[in-house]
Short mmCIF file of C-alpha atoms in Angstrom, two decimals:
data_model
loop_
_atom_site.label_atom_id
_atom_site.label_comp_id
_atom_site.label_asym_id
_atom_site.label_seq_id
_atom_site.Cartn_x
_atom_site.Cartn_y
_atom_site.Cartn_z
CA MET A 1 -67.69 49.41 1.88
CA THR A 2 -67.78 48.27 5.50
CA PHE A 3 -67.16 51.76 6.86
CA ALA A 4 -69.85 53.30 4.65
CA ALA A 5 -72.27 50.56 5.73
CA ALA A 6 -71.40 51.14 9.40
CA PHE A 7 -71.94 54.88 9.02
CA THR A 8 -75.35 54.32 7.46
CA ALA A 9 -76.38 51.77 10.12
CA SER A 10 -75.17 53.97 12.98
CA ARG A 11 -77.57 56.75 12.04
CA ARG A 12 -80.40 54.56 13.36
CA ALA A 13 -78.96 54.83 16.89
CA PRO A 14 -77.93 58.46 17.38
CA ASP A 15 -78.56 58.32 21.13
CA ILE A 16 -76.04 55.64 21.97
CA ASP A 17 -72.37 56.30 22.56
CA ASP A 18 -70.07 54.92 19.89
CA ALA A 19 -72.91 53.89 17.56
CA LEU A 20 -70.52 54.06 14.60
CA LEU A 21 -68.09 51.73 16.34
CA VAL A 22 -70.89 49.31 17.29
CA ALA A 23 -72.15 49.26 13.70
CA PHE A 24 -68.62 48.88 12.30
CA TYR A 25 -67.89 45.87 14.52
CA ALA A 26 -71.27 44.31 13.76
CA VAL A 27 -71.11 44.74 9.99
CA GLY A 28 -67.43 43.81 9.92
CA ALA A 29 -67.96 40.67 12.01
CA GLY A 30 -70.93 39.48 9.97
CA ALA A 31 -69.34 40.13 6.61
CA SER A 32 -65.77 39.04 7.36
CA VAL A 33 -66.70 35.75 9.03
CA VAL A 34 -68.96 34.75 6.15
CA ILE A 35 -66.67 35.90 3.34
CA ALA A 36 -63.63 34.27 4.97
CA PHE A 37 -65.54 31.00 5.42
CA MET A 38 -66.68 31.05 1.80
CA LEU A 39 -63.12 31.68 0.60
CA VAL A 40 -61.63 28.94 2.81
CA THR A 41 -64.22 26.40 1.65
CA HIS A 42 -63.76 27.48 -1.98
CA ALA A 43 -67.46 28.28 -2.34
CA ILE A 44 -66.34 31.52 -3.99
CA THR A 45 -63.08 32.30 -5.73
CA PRO A 46 -60.76 35.07 -4.52
CA GLU A 47 -61.25 37.20 -7.62
CA VAL A 48 -62.38 40.82 -7.72
CA THR A 49 -65.16 39.97 -10.17
CA VAL A 50 -66.63 37.61 -7.55
CA LEU A 51 -65.66 39.29 -4.27
CA VAL A 52 -67.04 42.76 -5.09
CA PRO A 53 -70.60 41.78 -6.05
CA VAL A 54 -70.93 38.98 -3.49
CA GLY A 55 -69.18 41.02 -0.80
CA SER A 56 -71.41 44.01 -1.43
CA MET A 57 -74.54 41.85 -1.05
CA ILE A 58 -73.21 40.43 2.21
CA ILE A 59 -72.15 43.82 3.59
CA ALA A 60 -75.43 45.49 2.59
CA ASN A 61 -77.50 42.82 4.31
CA ALA A 62 -75.27 42.89 7.40
CA MET A 63 -75.71 46.68 7.47
CA ASN A 64 -79.49 46.38 7.33
CA ALA A 65 -79.54 43.70 10.01
CA ALA A 66 -77.31 45.74 12.33
CA ALA A 67 -79.44 48.85 11.82
CA GLN A 68 -82.68 46.94 12.40
CA ALA A 69 -81.30 45.25 15.51
CA MET A 70 -80.12 48.54 17.01
CA GLU A 71 -83.39 50.26 16.20
CA ARG A 72 -85.51 47.46 17.70
CA PHE A 73 -83.33 47.19 20.81
CA LYS A 74 -83.48 50.94 21.37
CA SER A 75 -87.24 50.97 20.83
CA ASP A 76 -87.88 48.03 23.15
CA VAL A 77 -85.63 49.32 25.93
CA THR A 78 -86.97 52.88 25.84
CA SER A 79 -90.55 51.63 25.92
CA HIS A 80 -89.85 49.37 28.92
CA VAL A 81 -87.70 51.69 31.06
CA GLY A 82 -89.89 51.17 34.13
CA GLN A 83 -89.66 47.38 33.99
CA ILE A 84 -85.91 47.45 33.41
CA GLU A 85 -85.29 49.88 36.27
CA ALA A 86 -87.55 47.85 38.56
CA GLY A 87 -85.45 44.78 37.82
CA LEU A 88 -82.25 46.72 38.42
CA SER A 89 -83.57 48.10 41.71
CA LEU A 90 -84.32 44.57 42.87
CA GLY A 91 -80.73 43.52 42.19
CA ALA A 92 -81.01 41.97 38.75
CA GLU A 93 -78.00 42.16 36.47
CA PRO A 94 -78.34 44.59 33.53
CA ARG A 95 -77.86 41.67 31.16
CA ALA A 96 -80.86 39.84 32.64
CA THR A 97 -83.13 42.89 32.62
CA VAL A 98 -82.78 43.38 28.87
CA ALA A 99 -82.45 39.73 27.79
CA PRO A 100 -85.94 39.58 26.22
CA TYR A 101 -85.21 42.74 24.24
CA VAL A 102 -81.91 41.32 22.95
CA GLN A 103 -83.74 38.26 21.65
CA SER A 104 -86.47 40.42 20.12
CA ALA A 105 -83.92 42.68 18.41
CA VAL A 106 -81.96 39.81 16.88
CA TYR A 107 -85.16 38.17 15.65
CA ALA A 108 -86.38 41.47 14.18
CA SER A 109 -83.08 41.88 12.33
CA LEU A 110 -83.50 38.44 10.76
CA LEU A 111 -87.19 38.66 9.93
CA PRO A 112 -86.85 40.28 6.46
CA ARG A 113 -84.26 37.71 5.44
CA LEU A 114 -86.38 34.83 6.75
CA ASP A 115 -89.33 36.13 4.73
CA MET A 116 -87.03 36.37 1.70
CA LEU A 117 -86.01 32.76 2.22
CA LYS A 118 -89.64 31.61 2.48
CA SER A 119 -90.56 33.19 -0.85
CA LEU A 120 -87.38 32.31 -2.73
CA GLY A 121 -88.24 30.89 -6.13
CA LEU A 122 -91.99 31.07 -5.53
CA VAL A 123 -92.55 34.81 -5.41
CA TRP A 124 -89.32 36.11 -6.89
CA ILE A 125 -86.30 34.89 -8.81
CA PRO A 126 -83.17 36.28 -7.13
CA GLY A 127 -80.88 38.59 -9.10
CA VAL A 128 -77.83 36.34 -8.99
CA MET A 129 -79.75 33.36 -10.33
CA ALA A 130 -81.57 35.42 -12.97
CA GLY A 131 -78.30 36.97 -14.15
CA MET A 132 -76.59 33.61 -14.38
CA LEU A 133 -79.50 32.08 -16.31
CA VAL A 134 -79.60 35.00 -18.75
CA SER A 135 -75.84 34.68 -19.31
CA GLY A 136 -76.26 31.01 -20.21
CA ALA A 137 -75.12 29.27 -17.02
CA SER A 138 -76.50 25.89 -16.05
CA PRO A 139 -79.79 26.24 -14.13
CA VAL A 140 -78.54 23.74 -11.54
CA TYR A 141 -75.30 25.67 -11.01
CA ALA A 142 -77.24 28.96 -10.84
CA GLY A 143 -79.59 27.48 -8.25
CA ILE A 144 -76.75 26.13 -6.12
CA PHE A 145 -74.88 29.43 -6.26
CA GLN A 146 -78.05 31.34 -5.33
CA PHE A 147 -78.59 29.04 -2.35
CA ILE A 148 -75.01 29.73 -1.23
CA VAL A 149 -75.58 33.48 -1.53
CA VAL A 150 -78.83 33.31 0.45
CA ALA A 151 -77.15 31.21 3.16
CA MET A 152 -74.30 33.74 3.31
CA ILE A 153 -76.77 36.62 3.62
CA LEU A 154 -78.72 34.90 6.40
CA THR A 155 -75.56 33.99 8.33
CA ALA A 156 -73.97 37.43 8.00
CA SER A 157 -77.24 39.08 9.02
CA GLY A 158 -77.54 36.88 12.09
CA ILE A 159 -73.99 37.58 13.19
CA ALA A 160 -74.32 41.33 12.54
CA GLY A 161 -77.65 41.57 14.36
CA LEU A 162 -76.34 39.65 17.36
CA VAL A 163 -73.06 41.60 17.60
CA ALA A 164 -74.84 44.95 17.20
CA THR A 165 -77.37 44.12 19.90
CA LEU A 166 -74.82 42.77 22.37
CA LEU A 167 -72.51 45.76 21.91
CA PHE A 168 -75.45 48.16 22.09
CA ARG A 169 -76.57 46.44 25.30
CA THR A 170 -73.27 47.20 27.02
CA ARG A 171 -73.57 50.87 26.10
CA ALA A 172 -77.15 51.14 27.37
CA PHE A 173 -75.92 50.96 30.97
CA SER A 174 -73.43 52.99 32.98
CA LYS A 175 -70.57 51.36 34.88
CA GLU A 176 -72.81 51.56 37.95
CA ALA A 177 -75.45 49.42 36.16
CA GLN A 178 -77.79 52.36 35.60
CA LEU A 179 -79.87 52.53 32.46
CA THR A 180 -78.61 55.42 30.33
CA LEU A 181 -80.82 54.86 27.31
CA ARG A 182 -83.91 57.03 27.71
CA PRO A 183 -86.97 57.81 25.60
CA GLY A 184 -86.65 60.99 23.59
CA ARG A 185 -82.92 61.45 24.09
CA GLN A 186 -81.41 62.85 20.91
CA GLU A 187 -77.88 63.32 19.69
CA SER A 188 -76.39 66.67 20.75
#
């Protein structure tokens, strides 16, 4: 699942070297940290019937966050090439010249999940909670489990967005600290 998610996310950044690897690390980091934490704390049980549906939700959201972060970072950098190169020509480190765009990309990757969190229970009843209620589970237990799932999604998305952006940032510059990411560059 992680490889398929990374492949899908990497298609948003065809003009960066190793986009598949960046997406794989980002999705893998976001999903594995969260799933491992949930297993260690016994928030979820290590059973296939739990790991597959919960894991797929986590991986899918990490994939979307990584793709959105890479897309926003690419868009911001390519639209501010002049400012970035001016900073580089004045001696600024590559990391400093793109710092605002890293922050913007990570925030953009979290925005859909933050909106989801704001409307949880008011605008929509999440699938996990609805399914548990229909199957006869306690409403309190269903609510707690849904909160855990939403927290996992938000955490995995944040990690995936941050990792994708930071790895993408390193590939946007040459070893000589020259900006290699350009507007209109397409995959060959």
